[in-house]
PDB file of C-alpha atoms in Angstrom:
ATOM      1  CA  MET A1134     134.787  80.786   4.035  1.00 71.00           C
ATOM      2  CA  THR A1135     136.275  77.729   2.402  1.00 84.00           C
ATOM      3  CA  THR A1136     137.574  76.452   5.752  1.00 89.00           C
ATOM      4  CA  ALA A1137     134.078  76.731   7.212  1.00 88.00           C
ATOM      5  CA  LEU A1138     132.713  74.756   4.262  1.00 88.00           C
ATOM      6  CA  LEU A1139     135.434  72.159   4.684  1.00 90.00           C
ATOM      7  CA  ILE A1140     134.590  71.824   8.415  1.00 91.00           C
ATOM      8  CA  ILE A1141     130.875  71.476   7.662  1.00 91.00           C
ATOM      9  CA  LYS A1142     131.615  68.875   4.944  1.00 90.00           C
ATOM     10  CA  ALA A1143     133.866  66.921   7.359  1.00 92.00           C
ATOM     11  CA  ILE A1144     131.119  66.920  10.036  1.00 92.00           C
ATOM     12  CA  TRP A1145     128.577  65.821   7.426  1.00 93.00           C
ATOM     13  CA  ASP A1146     130.809  62.983   6.232  1.00 92.00           C
ATOM     14  CA  PHE A1147     131.333  61.861   9.875  1.00 91.00           C
ATOM     15  CA  LEU A1148     127.597  61.835  10.557  1.00 89.00           C
ATOM     16  CA  CYS A1149     126.909  59.899   7.382  1.00 90.00           C
ATOM     17  CA  LYS A1150     129.507  57.270   8.285  1.00 89.00           C
ATOM     18  CA  VAL A1151     128.054  57.001  11.822  1.00 83.00           C
ATOM     19  CA  PHE A1152     124.582  56.612  10.351  1.00 83.00           C
ATOM     20  CA  LEU A1153     125.750  53.891   7.964  1.00 86.00           C
ATOM     21  CA  TRP A1154     127.556  52.125  10.812  1.00 83.00           C
ATOM     22  CA  VAL A1155     124.395  52.296  12.953  1.00 77.00           C
ATOM     23  CA  LEU A1156     122.359  50.753  10.115  1.00 81.00           C
ATOM     24  CA  SER A1157     124.821  47.949   9.667  1.00 86.00           C
ATOM     25  CA  ASN A1158     125.333  47.313  13.442  1.00 85.00           C
ATOM     26  CA  LYS A1159     121.858  47.726  14.910  1.00 81.00           C
ATOM     27  CA  ARG A1160     122.429  45.683  18.034  1.00 83.00           C
ATOM     28  CA  TRP A1161     125.594  47.556  19.102  1.00 81.00           C
ATOM     29  CA  SER A1162     123.994  50.846  18.222  1.00 77.00           C
ATOM     30  CA  LEU A1163     121.062  50.096  20.473  1.00 81.00           C
ATOM     31  CA  ILE A1164     123.416  49.079  23.307  1.00 84.00           C
ATOM     32  CA  ILE A1165     125.457  52.308  22.935  1.00 82.00           C
ATOM     33  CA  VAL A1166     122.291  54.428  22.903  1.00 82.00           C
ATOM     34  CA  LEU A1167     120.967  52.666  26.006  1.00 88.00           C
ATOM     35  CA  VAL A1168     124.291  53.080  27.822  1.00 90.00           C
ATOM     36  CA  ILE A1169     124.386  56.791  26.932  1.00 90.00           C
ATOM     37  CA  TYR A1170     120.737  57.146  28.023  1.00 93.00           C
ATOM     38  CA  SER A1171     121.346  55.332  31.352  1.00 94.00           C
ATOM     39  CA  VAL A1172     124.459  57.467  32.044  1.00 95.00           C
ATOM     40  CA  PHE A1173     122.385  60.608  31.347  1.00 94.00           C
ATOM     41  CA  GLN A1174     119.536  59.369  33.590  1.00 94.00           C
ATOM     42  CA  THR A1175     121.980  58.531  36.407  1.00 94.00           C
ATOM     43  CA  TRP A1176     123.580  61.958  36.144  1.00 94.00           C
ATOM     44  CA  GLN A1177     120.154  63.660  36.130  1.00 93.00           C
ATOM     45  CA  ALA A1178     118.918  61.578  39.125  1.00 93.00           C
ATOM     46  CA  ASN A1179     122.070  62.419  41.107  1.00 92.00           C
ATOM     47  CA  SER A1180     121.710  66.104  40.241  1.00 92.00           C
ATOM     48  CA  LEU A1181     118.045  66.126  41.330  1.00 92.00           C
ATOM     49  CA  ALA A1182     118.879  64.214  44.535  1.00 91.00           C
ATOM     50  CA  SER A1183     121.589  66.756  45.334  1.00 91.00           C
ATOM     51  CA  ASP A1184     119.150  69.637  44.694  1.00 91.00           C
ATOM     52  CA  LEU A1185     116.532  67.889  46.869  1.00 91.00           C
ATOM     53  CA  ASN A1186     119.017  67.401  49.732  1.00 91.00           C
ATOM     54  CA  SER A1187     120.105  71.044  49.501  1.00 91.00           C
ATOM     55  CA  THR A1188     116.496  72.251  49.488  1.00 92.00           C
ATOM     56  CA  ASP A1189     115.649  69.921  52.387  1.00 90.00           C
ATOM     57  CA  ALA A1190     118.555  71.316  54.431  1.00 91.00           C
ATOM     58  CA  LYS A1191     117.482  74.908  53.695  1.00 92.00           C
ATOM     59  CA  CYS A1192     113.876  74.066  54.578  1.00 92.00           C
ATOM     60  CA  THR A1193     114.947  72.387  57.839  1.00 92.00           C
ATOM     61  CA  THR A1194     117.067  75.434  58.731  1.00 93.00           C
ATOM     62  CA  LYS A1195     114.158  77.795  58.056  1.00 94.00           C
ATOM     63  CA  VAL A1196     111.703  75.621  60.009  1.00 93.00           C
ATOM     64  CA  ASN A1197     114.122  75.504  62.953  1.00 93.00           C
ATOM     65  CA  GLN A1198     114.553  79.311  62.795  1.00 94.00           C
ATOM     66  CA  VAL A1199     110.784  79.867  62.696  1.00 93.00           C
ATOM     67  CA  GLN A1200     110.328  77.416  65.591  1.00 93.00           C
ATOM     68  CA  ALA A1201     113.020  79.219  67.609  1.00 93.00           C
ATOM     69  CA  ASP A1202     111.385  82.602  66.882  1.00 93.00           C
ATOM     70  CA  PHE A1203     107.992  81.191  67.854  1.00 93.00           C
ATOM     71  CA  ASP A1204     109.384  79.717  71.100  1.00 93.00           C
ATOM     72  CA  LYS A1205     111.006  83.085  71.924  1.00 94.00           C
ATOM     73  CA  TYR A1206     107.701  84.860  71.181  1.00 94.00           C
ATOM     74  CA  LYS A1207     105.830  82.450  73.476  1.00 93.00           C
ATOM     75  CA  ALA A1208     108.405  82.953  76.238  1.00 93.00           C
ATOM     76  CA  ASP A1209     108.186  86.746  75.835  1.00 94.00           C
ATOM     77  CA  GLN A1210     104.388  86.563  75.964  1.00 94.00           C
ATOM     78  CA  LYS A1211     104.497  84.411  79.090  1.00 94.00           C
ATOM     79  CA  THR A1212     106.900  86.869  80.749  1.00 94.00           C
ATOM     80  CA  ALA A1213     104.702  89.806  79.745  1.00 94.00           C
ATOM     81  CA  ILE A1214     101.599  88.086  81.124  1.00 94.00           C
ATOM     82  CA  GLU A1215     103.331  87.282  84.419  1.00 93.00           C
ATOM     83  CA  THR A1216     104.598  90.875  84.699  1.00 93.00           C
ATOM     84  CA  ALA A1217     101.115  92.210  83.983  1.00 93.00           C
ATOM     85  CA  LYS A1218      99.576  89.883  86.579  1.00 92.00           C
ATOM     86  CA  THR A1219     102.143  90.975  89.170  1.00 93.00           C
ATOM     87  CA  THR A1220     101.575  94.643  88.361  1.00 93.00           C
ATOM     88  CA  VAL A1221      97.804  94.256  88.580  1.00 92.00           C
ATOM     89  CA  ALA A1222      98.050  92.349  91.875  1.00 92.00           C
ATOM     90  CA  THR A1223     100.342  95.011  93.342  1.00 92.00           C
ATOM     91  CA  GLN A1224      98.060  97.810  92.167  1.00 91.00           C
ATOM     92  CA  GLN A1225      95.003  96.027  93.555  1.00 90.00           C
ATOM     93  CA  GLN A1226      96.729  95.533  96.902  1.00 90.00           C
ATOM     94  CA  LYS A1227      97.676  99.240  97.073  1.00 91.00           C
ATOM     95  CA  TRP A1228      94.130 100.201  96.144  1.00 88.00           C
ATOM     96  CA  ALA A1229      92.668  97.887  98.803  1.00 88.00           C
ATOM     97  CA  GLU A1230      95.068  99.265 101.442  1.00 90.00           C
ATOM     98  CA  LYS A1231      94.090 102.843 100.570  1.00 88.00           C
ATOM     99  CA  LEU A1232      90.402 101.996 100.762  1.00 84.00           C
ATOM    100  CA  LEU A1233      90.886 100.195 104.090  1.00 87.00           C
ATOM    101  CA  LYS A1234      92.756 103.192 105.502  1.00 88.00           C
ATOM    102  CA  VAL A1235      90.034 105.569 104.314  1.00 81.00           C
ATOM    103  CA  GLU A1236      87.373 103.311 105.840  1.00 84.00           C
ATOM    104  CA  GLN A1237      89.242 103.103 109.164  1.00 87.00           C
ATOM    105  CA  ASN A1238      89.682 106.894 109.257  1.00 85.00           C
ATOM    106  CA  ALA A1239      86.003 107.406 108.469  1.00 79.00           C
ATOM    107  CA  ASN A1240      84.935 104.962 111.219  1.00 82.00           C
ATOM    108  CA  GLN A1241      87.197 106.706 113.749  1.00 87.00           C
ATOM    109  CA  LYS A1242      85.794 110.122 112.791  1.00 82.00           C
ATOM    110  CA  ILE A1243      82.240 108.798 113.120  1.00 81.00           C
ATOM    111  CA  GLN A1244      83.024 107.443 116.599  1.00 85.00           C
ATOM    112  CA  ASP A1245      84.661 110.735 117.607  1.00 85.00           C
ATOM    113  CA  ALA A1246      81.688 112.711 116.298  1.00 80.00           C
ATOM    114  CA  ALA A1247      79.226 110.460 118.149  1.00 81.00           C
ATOM    115  CA  ALA A1248      81.198 110.830 121.396  1.00 86.00           C
ATOM    116  CA  ALA A1249      81.363 114.605 120.942  1.00 83.00           C
ATOM    117  CA  ALA A1250      77.613 114.742 120.273  1.00 79.00           C
ATOM    118  CA  ARG A1251      76.862 112.720 123.459  1.00 85.00           C
ATOM    119  CA  SER A1252      79.171 114.963 125.476  1.00 86.00           C
ATOM    120  CA  ALA A1253      77.563 118.103 124.062  1.00 79.00           C
ATOM    121  CA  GLU A1254      74.108 116.704 124.776  1.00 84.00           C
ATOM    122  CA  LEU A1255      75.041 116.037 128.406  1.00 85.00           C
ATOM    123  CA  VAL A1256      76.534 119.502 128.793  1.00 82.00           C
ATOM    124  CA  ASN A1257      73.487 121.115 127.208  1.00 79.00           C
ATOM    125  CA  HIS A1258      71.153 119.160 129.445  1.00 81.00           C
ATOM    126  CA  GLY A1259      73.129 120.204 132.555  1.00 83.00           C
ATOM    127  CA  LEU A1260      73.211 123.844 131.457  1.00 74.00           C
ATOM    128  CA  SER A1261      69.498 123.801 130.751  1.00 80.00           C
ATOM    129  CA  GLU A1262      68.795 122.460 134.255  1.00 83.00           C
ATOM    130  CA  GLN A1263      71.048 125.089 135.829  1.00 77.00           C
ATOM    131  CA  ILE A1264      69.411 127.913 133.845  1.00 76.00           C
ATOM    132  CA  ASN A1265      65.931 126.745 134.890  1.00 80.00           C
ATOM    133  CA  ARG A1266      66.950 126.689 138.577  1.00 79.00           C
ATOM    134  CA  ALA A1267      68.696 130.042 138.291  1.00 74.00           C
ATOM    135  CA  ASN A1268      65.645 131.612 136.667  1.00 75.00           C
ATOM    136  CA  GLU A1269      63.441 130.363 139.507  1.00 76.00           C
ATOM    137  CA  ARG A1270      65.796 131.855 142.150  1.00 75.00           C
ATOM    138  CA  LEU A1271      66.556 135.078 140.299  1.00 72.00           C
ATOM    139  CA  SER A1272      63.366 136.860 141.362  1.00 75.00           C
ATOM    140  CA  THR A1273      64.111 136.324 145.063  1.00 80.00           C
ATOM    141  CA  ALA A1274      67.910 136.704 144.900  1.00 76.00           C
ATOM    142  CA  SER A1275      69.890 139.509 146.492  1.00 80.00           C
ATOM    143  CA  ARG A1276      71.926 142.019 144.596  1.00 80.00           C
ATOM    144  CA  GLU A1277      75.138 140.294 145.524  1.00 83.00           C
ATOM    145  CA  ALA A1278      73.782 136.934 144.291  1.00 78.00           C
ATOM    146  CA  ILE A1279      72.745 138.525 140.985  1.00 77.00           C
ATOM    147  CA  ALA A1280      76.293 139.928 140.574  1.00 81.00           C
ATOM    148  CA  ASP A1281      77.742 136.458 141.272  1.00 80.00           C
ATOM    149  CA  TYR A1282      75.249 135.016 138.807  1.00 79.00           C
ATOM    150  CA  ALA A1283      76.353 137.566 136.163  1.00 81.00           C
ATOM    151  CA  LYS A1284      80.015 136.646 136.781  1.00 82.00           C
ATOM    152  CA  THR A1285      79.174 132.980 136.470  1.00 82.00           C
ATOM    153  CA  CYS A1286      77.253 133.661 133.235  1.00 81.00           C
ATOM    154  CA  ASN A1287      80.285 135.540 131.881  1.00 82.00           C
ATOM    155  CA  SER A1288      82.517 132.608 132.839  1.00 85.00           C
ATOM    156  CA  VAL A1289      80.097 130.209 131.134  1.00 81.00           C
ATOM    157  CA  LEU A1290      80.065 132.393 128.018  1.00 80.00           C
ATOM    158  CA  LYS A1291      83.867 132.451 128.065  1.00 81.00           C
ATOM    159  CA  ASN A1292      83.925 128.638 128.279  1.00 84.00           C
ATOM    160  CA  LEU A1293      81.369 128.487 125.456  1.00 81.00           C
ATOM    161  CA  ALA A1294      83.631 130.654 123.322  1.00 81.00           C
ATOM    162  CA  VAL A1295      86.571 128.329 124.027  1.00 83.00           C
ATOM    163  CA  ARG A1296      84.428 125.273 123.238  1.00 84.00           C
ATOM    164  CA  GLY A1297      83.157 126.992 120.090  1.00 83.00           C
ATOM    165  CA  GLY A1298      86.773 127.375 118.947  1.00 83.00           C
ATOM    166  CA  GLU A1299      87.382 123.694 119.647  1.00 83.00           C
ATOM    167  CA  ILE A1300      84.261 122.797 117.690  1.00 84.00           C
ATOM    168  CA  ALA A1301      85.415 124.987 114.801  1.00 79.00           C
ATOM    169  CA  LYS A1302      88.802 123.242 114.901  1.00 80.00           C
ATOM    170  CA  ALA A1303      87.085 119.838 114.846  1.00 82.00           C
ATOM    171  CA  ALA A1304      84.913 121.015 111.935  1.00 81.00           C
ATOM    172  CA  ASP A1305      88.066 121.954 110.033  1.00 78.00           C
ATOM    173  CA  GLY A1306      89.420 118.446 110.726  1.00 79.00           C
ATOM    174  CA  HIS A1307      86.179 116.972 109.389  1.00 80.00           C
ATOM    175  CA  GLU A1308      86.522 119.092 106.261  1.00 82.00           C
ATOM    176  CA  ILE A1309      90.051 117.751 105.737  1.00 82.00           C
ATOM    177  CA  ASP A1310      88.741 114.191 106.192  1.00 80.00           C
ATOM    178  CA  THR A1311      86.030 114.888 103.634  1.00 83.00           C
ATOM    179  CA  GLU A1312      88.653 116.030 101.143  1.00 79.00           C
ATOM    180  CA  ARG A1313      90.642 112.852 101.794  1.00 79.00           C
ATOM    181  CA  LEU A1314      87.549 110.753 101.184  1.00 78.00           C
ATOM    182  CA  GLU A1315      86.940 112.592  97.913  1.00 79.00           C
ATOM    183  CA  GLU A1316      90.553 111.963  96.847  1.00 76.00           C
ATOM    184  CA  SER A1317      90.163 108.295  97.748  1.00 75.00           C
ATOM    185  CA  TRP A1318      87.008 108.187  95.692  1.00 75.00           C
ATOM    186  CA  ASP A1319      89.013 109.585  92.773  1.00 73.00           C
ATOM    187  CA  VAL A1320      91.392 106.632  93.204  1.00 70.00           C
ATOM    188  CA  VAL A1321      88.412 104.259  93.082  1.00 68.00           C
ATOM    189  CA  ALA A1322      86.893 106.043  90.110  1.00 73.00           C
ATOM    190  CA  SER A1323      90.173 105.787  88.179  1.00 71.00           C
ATOM    191  CA  GLY A1324      89.210 102.240  87.193  1.00 65.00           C
ATOM    192  CA  VAL A1325      91.784 100.193  89.101  1.00 59.00           C
ATOM    193  CA  LYS A1326      89.617  97.734  91.013  1.00 56.00           C
ATOM    194  CA  PRO A1327      90.595  94.691  93.050  1.00 48.00           C
ATOM    195  CA  SER A1328      89.373  91.314  91.835  1.00 50.00           C
ATOM    196  CA  LYS A1329      86.744  89.549  93.902  1.00 47.00           C
TER     197      LYS A1329
END
């Protein structure tokens, strides 16, 4: 404890002597204080400048990183937009090709049906004329002629049966075409539409 008191007394004596020296040498005291203050200010300014430069470098690095991320994001968005446009254009082209094919098939079937209807109308008209003439001659015909007429009628009925089968086959084809048109309509109804 005594050593601590001796140290405190020595510090107190030193401070008192410094204080007395300051009072007796005011000009030099002021100069020393100003020099100490200017050294402290210089040190503090250099420390703050160093901190500012370090912070500026970190800020510049972060800004550059954010800019690079933003540029990458923009490039990714541009690529995604181009891919989407290409996909949409391809899908629209496929859709248009399917619709064109369906339309061409439908037009061909309509033309075939119209031709078949004209042909059937001509055949029916010819048969009607022949039946009218045969009915007029039937009352005056001989037995042999009636037998030939019956054979001819059987042959005509046989041909009608064959033609009926062909018509049934064509009807089945039309049913298949109808199903195709319905499937194509499902493609249209799915929402993928070409741009105008």
